[in-house]
Amino acid sequence: MILSVSRRTDIPNYYSDWFYNRIKEGFLYVRNPMNIHQISRIDLSPQVVDCIVFWTKNPEPMMERLEELGEYDYYFQFTLTGYGRDIEPGIPRKRTEVIETFQRLSEKTGKSRIIWRYDPILFNDRYTEEYHIRAFEEIAGRLKNYTDKVVISFMDMYVNTQNNAGILKPQKLNQEQTLAFAQNIADAARKNGMSVETCAEQIDLSRVGIRHGACIDKNLIEKILGCRLKIGKDKNQRGECGCFESIDVGTYNTCRNGCKYCYADFDHKTAKENIRCYDPDSPLLCQTVGPGDQISHRKVRSLKDGQIHLFDSNFP
């Protein structure tokens, strides 16, 4: 099983105590967002959790306790953009805090286990192509030797983000402009020893050296584990998404980052209620088990093949 922690909220930033407690207890509950009365009990034994993928904009609160994950393999998807607090109001200062956190995390985990995400890329009157190129170049220079890969994507106006359209005032590039922009990004990444991949994008940027990627990355996980995985593509994601199967343990409407482009925090009233319910000792994140809820034990298993395949370059 691959554990996603989490696309739905920033667990490393705000709920790391809860997650470490769940690791200690050996299980957690997760509510099905499509069927609110259906709760699954997920086993967190190292025997069934093959890898944990953390998603965060600030892992600082969990970094001093990483040794508690000693029995687990994991890597981080770390989002670090050039936006100010008009777009990302809850994020600490990038130049003086977040970049240094990225560097320290890389030193703890190794640079192959921390992926830089510069996404989503929003264009408007303030955040122009030139602005993003300058910001990307600066951050890439600071992260040189601290990561091998950067992931980019262009902002989509989800239904859940339409309420912020007046704040974001998004502008679209045509194909020629997008290719020129992507070329600058690819050049800056290459200069700093990084490859570039896209996340869930239809556009083909291979001509400028940017390929389609996967955030739940089978190839990376197999390299980390040193064995093959018996795993398929994630059918619950968009068609453009390259991710493989995982179980997400987060709860929508619980993130406190306040990013204006976010699709996961779409109901401010519900978010306030959920955050008030946060109990680091509860098996369920920011919610309680109520009348009508049904808890079932989800069957999970290790996806490791267990065999070394000869003539495979990933496995010497």
PDB file of C-alpha atoms in Angstrom:
ATOM      1  CA  MET A   1       0.000   0.000   0.000  1.00  0.00           C
ATOM      2  CA  ILE A   2       1.134   3.520  -0.816  1.00  0.00           C
ATOM      3  CA  LEU A   3      -0.043   6.073   1.741  1.00  0.00           C
ATOM      4  CA  SER A   4      -0.759   9.617   0.511  1.00  0.00           C
ATOM      5  CA  VAL A   5      -0.388  12.176   3.327  1.00  0.00           C
ATOM      6  CA  SER A   6      -2.153  14.127   1.833  1.00  0.00           C
ATOM      7  CA  ARG A   7      -3.585  15.736  -1.289  1.00  0.00           C
ATOM      8  CA  ARG A   8      -6.527  16.951   0.780  1.00  0.00           C
ATOM      9  CA  THR A   9      -4.723  18.952   3.472  1.00  0.00           C
ATOM     10  CA  ASP A  10      -1.243  19.846   4.719  1.00  0.00           C
ATOM     11  CA  ILE A  11      -0.761  17.170   7.363  1.00  0.00           C
ATOM     12  CA  PRO A  12       3.011  17.735   7.880  1.00  0.00           C
ATOM     13  CA  ASN A  13       2.397  21.426   8.590  1.00  0.00           C
ATOM     14  CA  TYR A  14      -0.691  21.307  10.797  1.00  0.00           C
ATOM     15  CA  TYR A  15      -1.412  17.738  11.856  1.00  0.00           C
ATOM     16  CA  SER A  16       1.941  16.012  12.260  1.00  0.00           C
ATOM     17  CA  ASP A  17       1.218  15.198  15.926  1.00  0.00           C
ATOM     18  CA  TRP A  18      -1.920  13.379  14.815  1.00  0.00           C
ATOM     19  CA  PHE A  19      -0.020  11.435  12.167  1.00  0.00           C
ATOM     20  CA  TYR A  20       2.800  10.421  14.507  1.00  0.00           C
ATOM     21  CA  ASN A  21       0.197   9.275  17.036  1.00  0.00           C
ATOM     22  CA  ARG A  22      -1.495   7.202  14.380  1.00  0.00           C
ATOM     23  CA  ILE A  23       1.824   5.621  13.401  1.00  0.00           C
ATOM     24  CA  LYS A  24       2.376   4.757  17.065  1.00  0.00           C
ATOM     25  CA  GLU A  25      -1.140   3.303  17.410  1.00  0.00           C
ATOM     26  CA  GLY A  26      -0.816   1.410  14.126  1.00  0.00           C
ATOM     27  CA  PHE A  27      -4.068   2.470  12.458  1.00  0.00           C
ATOM     28  CA  LEU A  28      -6.217   5.422  11.469  1.00  0.00           C
ATOM     29  CA  TYR A  29      -9.713   6.164  10.209  1.00  0.00           C
ATOM     30  CA  VAL A  30     -10.443   7.954   6.957  1.00  0.00           C
ATOM     31  CA  ARG A  31     -13.878   9.118   5.837  1.00  0.00           C
ATOM     32  CA  ASN A  32     -14.949   8.532   2.254  1.00  0.00           C
ATOM     33  CA  PRO A  33     -15.534  12.054   0.819  1.00  0.00           C
ATOM     34  CA  MET A  34     -18.043  10.606  -1.650  1.00  0.00           C
ATOM     35  CA  ASN A  35     -20.016   8.754   1.040  1.00  0.00           C
ATOM     36  CA  ILE A  36     -19.736  10.703   4.294  1.00  0.00           C
ATOM     37  CA  HIS A  37     -21.068   7.934   6.536  1.00  0.00           C
ATOM     38  CA  GLN A  38     -18.528   5.400   5.279  1.00  0.00           C
ATOM     39  CA  ILE A  39     -15.332   5.278   7.359  1.00  0.00           C
ATOM     40  CA  SER A  40     -12.430   2.937   6.669  1.00  0.00           C
ATOM     41  CA  ARG A  41     -10.006   1.643   9.261  1.00  0.00           C
ATOM     42  CA  ILE A  42      -6.532   1.614   7.676  1.00  0.00           C
ATOM     43  CA  ASP A  43      -3.742  -0.574   9.041  1.00  0.00           C
ATOM     44  CA  LEU A  44      -0.446   1.351   9.289  1.00  0.00           C
ATOM     45  CA  SER A  45       1.825  -1.592   9.967  1.00  0.00           C
ATOM     46  CA  PRO A  46       5.240  -1.324   8.253  1.00  0.00           C
ATOM     47  CA  GLN A  47       4.474  -4.744   6.793  1.00  0.00           C
ATOM     48  CA  VAL A  48       1.698  -3.298   4.605  1.00  0.00           C
ATOM     49  CA  VAL A  49       2.766   0.346   4.145  1.00  0.00           C
ATOM     50  CA  ASP A  50       5.319   0.181   1.336  1.00  0.00           C
ATOM     51  CA  CYS A  51       5.891   3.932   1.079  1.00  0.00           C
ATOM     52  CA  ILE A  52       4.473   7.197   2.432  1.00  0.00           C
ATOM     53  CA  VAL A  53       4.166  10.205   0.138  1.00  0.00           C
ATOM     54  CA  PHE A  54       3.983  13.471   2.068  1.00  0.00           C
ATOM     55  CA  TRP A  55       2.519  16.625   0.464  1.00  0.00           C
ATOM     56  CA  THR A  56       3.315  19.931   2.141  1.00  0.00           C
ATOM     57  CA  LYS A  57       4.194  23.593   1.863  1.00  0.00           C
ATOM     58  CA  ASN A  58       5.984  23.605   5.214  1.00  0.00           C
ATOM     59  CA  PRO A  59       7.167  20.361   6.872  1.00  0.00           C
ATOM     60  CA  GLU A  60       8.968  22.206   9.679  1.00  0.00           C
ATOM     61  CA  PRO A  61       6.591  20.979  12.451  1.00  0.00           C
ATOM     62  CA  MET A  62       7.310  17.305  11.752  1.00  0.00           C
ATOM     63  CA  MET A  63      11.029  17.403  11.000  1.00  0.00           C
ATOM     64  CA  GLU A  64      12.370  16.875  14.526  1.00  0.00           C
ATOM     65  CA  ARG A  65      10.480  13.582  14.836  1.00  0.00           C
ATOM     66  CA  LEU A  66      11.375  11.928  11.540  1.00  0.00           C
ATOM     67  CA  GLU A  67      13.218   9.179  13.415  1.00  0.00           C
ATOM     68  CA  GLU A  68       9.770   7.892  14.455  1.00  0.00           C
ATOM     69  CA  LEU A  69       9.316   6.878  10.815  1.00  0.00           C
ATOM     70  CA  GLY A  70      12.425   4.722  10.919  1.00  0.00           C
ATOM     71  CA  GLU A  71      10.546   1.557   9.891  1.00  0.00           C
ATOM     72  CA  TYR A  72       8.955   3.270   6.868  1.00  0.00           C
ATOM     73  CA  ASP A  73      10.119   4.416   3.456  1.00  0.00           C
ATOM     74  CA  TYR A  74       8.867   7.832   2.372  1.00  0.00           C
ATOM     75  CA  TYR A  75       9.453  10.902   0.252  1.00  0.00           C
ATOM     76  CA  PHE A  76       8.161  14.469   0.190  1.00  0.00           C
ATOM     77  CA  GLN A  77       6.301  16.525  -2.410  1.00  0.00           C
ATOM     78  CA  PHE A  78       7.290  20.021  -1.238  1.00  0.00           C
ATOM     79  CA  THR A  79       5.458  22.958  -2.844  1.00  0.00           C
ATOM     80  CA  LEU A  80       7.526  26.128  -2.975  1.00  0.00           C
ATOM     81  CA  THR A  81       6.388  28.948  -5.264  1.00  0.00           C
ATOM     82  CA  GLY A  82       7.061  32.633  -5.790  1.00  0.00           C
ATOM     83  CA  TYR A  83       3.632  33.847  -4.669  1.00  0.00           C
ATOM     84  CA  GLY A  84       3.181  36.447  -1.978  1.00  0.00           C
ATOM     85  CA  ARG A  85       0.660  36.375   0.842  1.00  0.00           C
ATOM     86  CA  ASP A  86      -2.062  37.723  -1.420  1.00  0.00           C
ATOM     87  CA  ILE A  87      -2.197  34.206  -2.905  1.00  0.00           C
ATOM     88  CA  GLU A  88      -0.637  32.055  -0.158  1.00  0.00           C
ATOM     89  CA  PRO A  89      -1.464  33.903   3.085  1.00  0.00           C
ATOM     90  CA  GLY A  90      -0.572  31.110   5.500  1.00  0.00           C
ATOM     91  CA  ILE A  91       2.921  30.303   4.258  1.00  0.00           C
ATOM     92  CA  PRO A  92       6.009  31.615   6.101  1.00  0.00           C
ATOM     93  CA  ARG A  93       8.466  33.861   4.303  1.00  0.00           C
ATOM     94  CA  LYS A  94       9.981  31.984   1.380  1.00  0.00           C
ATOM     95  CA  ARG A  95      13.477  33.515   1.227  1.00  0.00           C
ATOM     96  CA  THR A  96      14.232  33.436   4.949  1.00  0.00           C
ATOM     97  CA  GLU A  97      12.258  30.417   6.196  1.00  0.00           C
ATOM     98  CA  VAL A  98      10.758  28.002   3.691  1.00  0.00           C
ATOM     99  CA  ILE A  99      13.809  27.609   1.434  1.00  0.00           C
ATOM    100  CA  GLU A 100      15.963  26.924   4.492  1.00  0.00           C
ATOM    101  CA  THR A 101      13.424  24.335   5.672  1.00  0.00           C
ATOM    102  CA  PHE A 102      13.642  22.636   2.275  1.00  0.00           C
ATOM    103  CA  GLN A 103      17.437  22.549   2.510  1.00  0.00           C
ATOM    104  CA  ARG A 104      17.410  21.084   6.034  1.00  0.00           C
ATOM    105  CA  LEU A 105      14.847  18.453   5.084  1.00  0.00           C
ATOM    106  CA  SER A 106      16.958  17.456   2.097  1.00  0.00           C
ATOM    107  CA  GLU A 107      19.975  17.071   4.352  1.00  0.00           C
ATOM    108  CA  LYS A 108      17.952  14.763   6.609  1.00  0.00           C
ATOM    109  CA  THR A 109      16.317  12.618   3.929  1.00  0.00           C
ATOM    110  CA  GLY A 110      18.644  12.853   0.929  1.00  0.00           C
ATOM    111  CA  LYS A 111      17.867  14.931  -2.135  1.00  0.00           C
ATOM    112  CA  SER A 112      16.292  12.054  -4.088  1.00  0.00           C
ATOM    113  CA  ARG A 113      13.469  11.881  -1.513  1.00  0.00           C
ATOM    114  CA  ILE A 114      12.349  15.476  -1.761  1.00  0.00           C
ATOM    115  CA  ILE A 115      10.566  16.693  -4.894  1.00  0.00           C
ATOM    116  CA  TRP A 116      10.213  20.429  -5.460  1.00  0.00           C
ATOM    117  CA  ARG A 117       6.799  21.497  -6.741  1.00  0.00           C
ATOM    118  CA  TYR A 118       6.473  24.889  -8.391  1.00  0.00           C
ATOM    119  CA  ASP A 119       2.754  24.687  -8.911  1.00  0.00           C
ATOM    120  CA  PRO A 120       0.149  25.646  -9.755  1.00  0.00           C
ATOM    121  CA  ILE A 121       1.419  28.368 -12.067  1.00  0.00           C
ATOM    122  CA  LEU A 122      -1.075  31.227 -12.227  1.00  0.00           C
ATOM    123  CA  PHE A 123      -0.643  34.090 -14.687  1.00  0.00           C
ATOM    124  CA  ASN A 124      -2.208  37.484 -14.062  1.00  0.00           C
ATOM    125  CA  ASP A 125      -1.222  41.150 -14.086  1.00  0.00           C
ATOM    126  CA  ARG A 126       1.087  40.715 -11.082  1.00  0.00           C
ATOM    127  CA  TYR A 127       2.283  37.160 -11.615  1.00  0.00           C
ATOM    128  CA  THR A 128       3.434  37.486 -15.200  1.00  0.00           C
ATOM    129  CA  GLU A 129       5.618  35.127 -17.207  1.00  0.00           C
ATOM    130  CA  GLU A 130       8.648  37.262 -16.381  1.00  0.00           C
ATOM    131  CA  TYR A 131       7.808  37.242 -12.663  1.00  0.00           C
ATOM    132  CA  HIS A 132       7.540  33.444 -12.560  1.00  0.00           C
ATOM    133  CA  ILE A 133      10.770  32.982 -14.499  1.00  0.00           C
ATOM    134  CA  ARG A 134      12.662  35.247 -12.094  1.00  0.00           C
ATOM    135  CA  ALA A 135      11.126  33.545  -9.045  1.00  0.00           C
ATOM    136  CA  PHE A 136      11.799  30.076 -10.429  1.00  0.00           C
ATOM    137  CA  GLU A 137      15.416  30.916 -11.253  1.00  0.00           C
ATOM    138  CA  GLU A 138      16.016  32.301  -7.767  1.00  0.00           C
ATOM    139  CA  ILE A 139      14.476  29.324  -5.975  1.00  0.00           C
ATOM    140  CA  ALA A 140      16.191  26.812  -8.283  1.00  0.00           C
ATOM    141  CA  GLY A 141      19.526  28.439  -7.517  1.00  0.00           C
ATOM    142  CA  ARG A 142      18.898  28.138  -3.777  1.00  0.00           C
ATOM    143  CA  LEU A 143      17.795  24.485  -4.125  1.00  0.00           C
ATOM    144  CA  LYS A 144      20.730  23.389  -6.270  1.00  0.00           C
ATOM    145  CA  ASN A 145      22.151  20.160  -4.803  1.00  0.00           C
ATOM    146  CA  TYR A 146      19.072  19.781  -2.566  1.00  0.00           C
ATOM    147  CA  THR A 147      16.739  18.051  -5.069  1.00  0.00           C
ATOM    148  CA  ASP A 148      16.915  16.206  -8.357  1.00  0.00           C
ATOM    149  CA  LYS A 149      13.488  17.071  -9.727  1.00  0.00           C
ATOM    150  CA  VAL A 150      10.940  19.854  -9.982  1.00  0.00           C
ATOM    151  CA  VAL A 151       7.269  19.395 -10.881  1.00  0.00           C
ATOM    152  CA  ILE A 152       5.216  22.138 -12.543  1.00  0.00           C
ATOM    153  CA  SER A 153       1.579  22.525 -13.492  1.00  0.00           C
ATOM    154  CA  PHE A 154      -0.612  25.333 -14.773  1.00  0.00           C
ATOM    155  CA  MET A 155      -3.583  26.410 -12.700  1.00  0.00           C
ATOM    156  CA  ASP A 156      -6.969  24.950 -13.552  1.00  0.00           C
ATOM    157  CA  MET A 157     -10.104  26.778 -12.485  1.00  0.00           C
ATOM    158  CA  TYR A 158     -11.849  24.018 -10.575  1.00  0.00           C
ATOM    159  CA  VAL A 159     -15.443  24.504  -9.516  1.00  0.00           C
ATOM    160  CA  ASN A 160     -14.169  24.843  -5.948  1.00  0.00           C
ATOM    161  CA  THR A 161     -11.864  27.765  -6.845  1.00  0.00           C
ATOM    162  CA  GLN A 162     -14.376  29.814  -8.835  1.00  0.00           C
ATOM    163  CA  ASN A 163     -15.231  31.891  -5.752  1.00  0.00           C
ATOM    164  CA  ASN A 164     -11.700  33.277  -5.821  1.00  0.00           C
ATOM    165  CA  ALA A 165     -11.683  34.079  -9.532  1.00  0.00           C
ATOM    166  CA  GLY A 166     -12.041  37.793  -8.763  1.00  0.00           C
ATOM    167  CA  ILE A 167      -8.935  37.686  -6.587  1.00  0.00           C
ATOM    168  CA  LEU A 168      -6.869  35.490  -8.872  1.00  0.00           C
ATOM    169  CA  LYS A 169      -7.889  37.169 -12.161  1.00  0.00           C
ATOM    170  CA  PRO A 170      -6.252  34.366 -14.158  1.00  0.00           C
ATOM    171  CA  GLN A 171      -4.931  34.875 -17.665  1.00  0.00           C
ATOM    172  CA  LYS A 172      -4.191  32.172 -20.218  1.00  0.00           C
ATOM    173  CA  LEU A 173      -1.160  31.828 -22.445  1.00  0.00           C
ATOM    174  CA  ASN A 174      -1.445  30.574 -25.987  1.00  0.00           C
ATOM    175  CA  GLN A 175       0.552  27.531 -27.051  1.00  0.00           C
ATOM    176  CA  GLU A 176       3.488  29.517 -28.393  1.00  0.00           C
ATOM    177  CA  GLN A 177       3.738  31.558 -25.184  1.00  0.00           C
ATOM    178  CA  THR A 178       3.450  28.416 -23.058  1.00  0.00           C
ATOM    179  CA  LEU A 179       6.273  26.713 -24.948  1.00  0.00           C
ATOM    180  CA  ALA A 180       8.511  29.772 -24.617  1.00  0.00           C
ATOM    181  CA  PHE A 181       7.764  29.969 -20.895  1.00  0.00           C
ATOM    182  CA  ALA A 182       8.399  26.246 -20.435  1.00  0.00           C
ATOM    183  CA  GLN A 183      11.714  26.537 -22.257  1.00  0.00           C
ATOM    184  CA  ASN A 184      12.886  29.132 -19.729  1.00  0.00           C
ATOM    185  CA  ILE A 185      11.793  26.892 -16.857  1.00  0.00           C
ATOM    186  CA  ALA A 186      13.563  23.871 -18.353  1.00  0.00           C
ATOM    187  CA  ASP A 187      16.762  25.853 -18.922  1.00  0.00           C
ATOM    188  CA  ALA A 188      16.809  27.167 -15.341  1.00  0.00           C
ATOM    189  CA  ALA A 189      16.176  23.701 -13.903  1.00  0.00           C
ATOM    190  CA  ARG A 190      18.852  22.090 -16.065  1.00  0.00           C
ATOM    191  CA  LYS A 191      21.356  24.772 -15.057  1.00  0.00           C
ATOM    192  CA  ASN A 192      20.794  23.746 -11.434  1.00  0.00           C
ATOM    193  CA  GLY A 193      20.955  19.986 -11.985  1.00  0.00           C
ATOM    194  CA  MET A 194      17.219  19.263 -11.977  1.00  0.00           C
ATOM    195  CA  SER A 195      14.875  17.472 -14.338  1.00  0.00           C
ATOM    196  CA  VAL A 196      11.373  18.912 -14.912  1.00  0.00           C
ATOM    197  CA  GLU A 197       8.067  17.052 -15.090  1.00  0.00           C
ATOM    198  CA  THR A 198       4.472  18.206 -15.404  1.00  0.00           C
ATOM    199  CA  CYS A 199       1.612  17.204 -13.116  1.00  0.00           C
ATOM    200  CA  ALA A 200      -1.682  16.226 -14.772  1.00  0.00           C
ATOM    201  CA  GLU A 201      -1.139  18.359 -17.876  1.00  0.00           C
ATOM    202  CA  GLN A 202      -2.473  17.662 -21.363  1.00  0.00           C
ATOM    203  CA  ILE A 203       0.054  19.862 -23.125  1.00  0.00           C
ATOM    204  CA  ASP A 204       3.117  18.097 -24.549  1.00  0.00           C
ATOM    205  CA  LEU A 205       6.271  19.948 -23.498  1.00  0.00           C
ATOM    206  CA  SER A 206       8.696  17.205 -24.498  1.00  0.00           C
ATOM    207  CA  ARG A 207      10.227  19.388 -27.215  1.00  0.00           C
ATOM    208  CA  VAL A 208      11.671  21.615 -24.483  1.00  0.00           C
ATOM    209  CA  GLY A 209      12.776  18.705 -22.326  1.00  0.00           C
ATOM    210  CA  ILE A 210       9.816  18.502 -19.952  1.00  0.00           C
ATOM    211  CA  ARG A 211       7.986  15.199 -19.701  1.00  0.00           C
ATOM    212  CA  HIS A 212       4.710  14.100 -18.143  1.00  0.00           C
ATOM    213  CA  GLY A 213       5.228  12.935 -14.568  1.00  0.00           C
ATOM    214  CA  ALA A 214       3.590  11.071 -11.715  1.00  0.00           C
ATOM    215  CA  CYS A 215       3.455  12.415  -8.163  1.00  0.00           C
ATOM    216  CA  ILE A 216       2.715   8.956  -6.764  1.00  0.00           C
ATOM    217  CA  ASP A 217       5.711   7.782  -8.751  1.00  0.00           C
ATOM    218  CA  LYS A 218       6.111   4.043  -9.224  1.00  0.00           C
ATOM    219  CA  ASN A 219       9.640   4.352 -10.615  1.00  0.00           C
ATOM    220  CA  LEU A 220      10.841   6.495  -7.720  1.00  0.00           C
ATOM    221  CA  ILE A 221       9.212   4.249  -5.120  1.00  0.00           C
ATOM    222  CA  GLU A 222      10.755   1.149  -6.680  1.00  0.00           C
ATOM    223  CA  LYS A 223      14.177   2.790  -6.509  1.00  0.00           C
ATOM    224  CA  ILE A 224      13.635   3.719  -2.872  1.00  0.00           C
ATOM    225  CA  LEU A 225      12.473   0.189  -1.999  1.00  0.00           C
ATOM    226  CA  GLY A 226      14.909  -1.689  -4.226  1.00  0.00           C
ATOM    227  CA  CYS A 227      12.203  -3.957  -5.616  1.00  0.00           C
ATOM    228  CA  ARG A 228       9.335  -3.979  -8.072  1.00  0.00           C
ATOM    229  CA  LEU A 229       5.749  -3.083  -7.173  1.00  0.00           C
ATOM    230  CA  LYS A 230       2.600  -4.802  -8.343  1.00  0.00           C
ATOM    231  CA  ILE A 231       0.560  -1.628  -8.723  1.00  0.00           C
ATOM    232  CA  GLY A 232      -1.755  -0.024 -11.272  1.00  0.00           C
ATOM    233  CA  LYS A 233      -2.674   3.506 -12.249  1.00  0.00           C
ATOM    234  CA  ASP A 234      -4.984   5.432  -9.934  1.00  0.00           C
ATOM    235  CA  LYS A 235      -8.431   5.280 -11.531  1.00  0.00           C
ATOM    236  CA  ASN A 236      -9.829   7.873  -9.121  1.00  0.00           C
ATOM    237  CA  GLN A 237      -7.713  10.703 -10.546  1.00  0.00           C
ATOM    238  CA  ARG A 238      -8.161  12.759 -13.714  1.00  0.00           C
ATOM    239  CA  GLY A 239      -7.255  11.151 -17.009  1.00  0.00           C
ATOM    240  CA  GLU A 240      -4.183  13.368 -17.369  1.00  0.00           C
ATOM    241  CA  CYS A 241      -2.862  12.283 -13.959  1.00  0.00           C
ATOM    242  CA  GLY A 242       0.023   9.819 -14.098  1.00  0.00           C
ATOM    243  CA  CYS A 243      -0.189   8.754 -10.457  1.00  0.00           C
ATOM    244  CA  PHE A 244      -0.357   5.187  -9.290  1.00  0.00           C
ATOM    245  CA  GLU A 245      -2.743   3.763  -6.700  1.00  0.00           C
ATOM    246  CA  SER A 246      -2.582   5.118  -3.174  1.00  0.00           C
ATOM    247  CA  ILE A 247      -4.778   5.631  -0.134  1.00  0.00           C
ATOM    248  CA  ASP A 248      -5.208   9.263   0.907  1.00  0.00           C
ATOM    249  CA  VAL A 249      -5.653   9.749   4.643  1.00  0.00           C
ATOM    250  CA  GLY A 250      -6.533  13.451   4.710  1.00  0.00           C
ATOM    251  CA  THR A 251      -9.775  15.354   5.215  1.00  0.00           C
ATOM    252  CA  TYR A 252     -11.035  18.094   2.895  1.00  0.00           C
ATOM    253  CA  ASN A 253     -11.712  21.543   4.361  1.00  0.00           C
ATOM    254  CA  THR A 254      -9.066  21.315   7.079  1.00  0.00           C
ATOM    255  CA  CYS A 255      -6.022  23.095   5.621  1.00  0.00           C
ATOM    256  CA  ARG A 256      -5.002  26.389   7.238  1.00  0.00           C
ATOM    257  CA  ASN A 257      -2.628  27.564   4.508  1.00  0.00           C
ATOM    258  CA  GLY A 258      -5.446  29.586   2.929  1.00  0.00           C
ATOM    259  CA  CYS A 259      -4.119  29.386  -0.650  1.00  0.00           C
ATOM    260  CA  LYS A 260      -6.517  31.155  -3.005  1.00  0.00           C
ATOM    261  CA  TYR A 261      -6.126  28.557  -5.758  1.00  0.00           C
ATOM    262  CA  CYS A 262      -6.853  25.573  -3.495  1.00  0.00           C
ATOM    263  CA  TYR A 263      -9.465  23.016  -4.611  1.00  0.00           C
ATOM    264  CA  ALA A 264      -9.409  21.103  -1.299  1.00  0.00           C
ATOM    265  CA  ASP A 265     -10.644  23.915   0.978  1.00  0.00           C
ATOM    266  CA  PHE A 266     -13.893  24.985  -0.624  1.00  0.00           C
ATOM    267  CA  ASP A 267     -16.274  25.514   2.310  1.00  0.00           C
ATOM    268  CA  HIS A 268     -14.983  28.012   4.889  1.00  0.00           C
ATOM    269  CA  LYS A 269     -17.766  27.292   7.395  1.00  0.00           C
ATOM    270  CA  THR A 270     -17.106  23.559   7.280  1.00  0.00           C
ATOM    271  CA  ALA A 271     -13.356  24.172   7.498  1.00  0.00           C
ATOM    272  CA  LYS A 272     -13.750  26.198  10.713  1.00  0.00           C
ATOM    273  CA  GLU A 273     -15.901  23.472  12.234  1.00  0.00           C
ATOM    274  CA  ASN A 274     -13.483  20.743  11.206  1.00  0.00           C
ATOM    275  CA  ILE A 275     -10.433  22.578  12.535  1.00  0.00           C
ATOM    276  CA  ARG A 276     -12.173  23.088  15.891  1.00  0.00           C
ATOM    277  CA  CYS A 277     -12.677  19.312  16.037  1.00  0.00           C
ATOM    278  CA  TYR A 278      -8.958  18.573  15.727  1.00  0.00           C
ATOM    279  CA  ASP A 279      -7.839  16.067  18.338  1.00  0.00           C
ATOM    280  CA  PRO A 280      -4.303  14.669  17.916  1.00  0.00           C
ATOM    281  CA  ASP A 281      -5.394  11.512  19.752  1.00  0.00           C
ATOM    282  CA  SER A 282      -8.416  10.796  17.558  1.00  0.00           C
ATOM    283  CA  PRO A 283      -8.157   8.101  14.879  1.00  0.00           C
ATOM    284  CA  LEU A 284     -10.126  10.397  12.525  1.00  0.00           C
ATOM    285  CA  LEU A 285      -8.586  13.684  11.366  1.00  0.00           C
ATOM    286  CA  CYS A 286     -10.567  16.777  12.384  1.00  0.00           C
ATOM    287  CA  GLN A 287     -13.823  14.881  12.666  1.00  0.00           C
ATOM    288  CA  THR A 288     -15.634  12.582  15.055  1.00  0.00           C
ATOM    289  CA  VAL A 289     -17.507   9.357  14.492  1.00  0.00           C
ATOM    290  CA  GLY A 290     -21.191  10.166  14.599  1.00  0.00           C
ATOM    291  CA  PRO A 291     -24.609   8.502  14.420  1.00  0.00           C
ATOM    292  CA  GLY A 292     -25.089   6.653  11.169  1.00  0.00           C
ATOM    293  CA  ASP A 293     -21.365   6.277  10.492  1.00  0.00           C
ATOM    294  CA  GLN A 294     -20.240   2.796   9.549  1.00  0.00           C
ATOM    295  CA  ILE A 295     -16.639   1.721  10.151  1.00  0.00           C
ATOM    296  CA  SER A 296     -15.221  -1.061   8.027  1.00  0.00           C
ATOM    297  CA  HIS A 297     -11.741  -2.574   8.074  1.00  0.00           C
ATOM    298  CA  ARG A 298     -10.243  -1.886   4.650  1.00  0.00           C
ATOM    299  CA  LYS A 299      -8.181  -4.747   3.325  1.00  0.00           C
ATOM    300  CA  VAL A 300      -4.690  -3.509   2.533  1.00  0.00           C
ATOM    301  CA  ARG A 301      -1.518  -5.358   1.631  1.00  0.00           C
ATOM    302  CA  SER A 302       2.057  -4.829   0.586  1.00  0.00           C
ATOM    303  CA  LEU A 303       2.491  -4.299  -3.157  1.00  0.00           C
ATOM    304  CA  LYS A 304       6.102  -5.444  -3.240  1.00  0.00           C
ATOM    305  CA  ASP A 305       6.945  -7.968  -5.931  1.00  0.00           C
ATOM    306  CA  GLY A 306       9.762  -9.317  -3.796  1.00  0.00           C
ATOM    307  CA  GLN A 307      11.828 -10.454  -6.774  1.00  0.00           C
ATOM    308  CA  ILE A 308      14.889  -8.804  -8.257  1.00  0.00           C
ATOM    309  CA  HIS A 309      14.542  -8.663 -12.036  1.00  0.00           C
ATOM    310  CA  LEU A 310      17.724  -9.263 -13.992  1.00  0.00           C
ATOM    311  CA  PHE A 311      18.739  -6.842 -16.732  1.00  0.00           C
ATOM    312  CA  ASP A 312      16.653  -4.092 -15.163  1.00  0.00           C
ATOM    313  CA  SER A 313      18.734  -0.926 -14.907  1.00  0.00           C
ATOM    314  CA  ASN A 314      16.882   0.113 -11.743  1.00  0.00           C
ATOM    315  CA  PHE A 315      18.110  -2.923  -9.874  1.00  0.00           C
ATOM    316  CA  PRO A 316      21.870  -3.547 -10.148  1.00  0.00           C
TER     317      PRO A 316
END
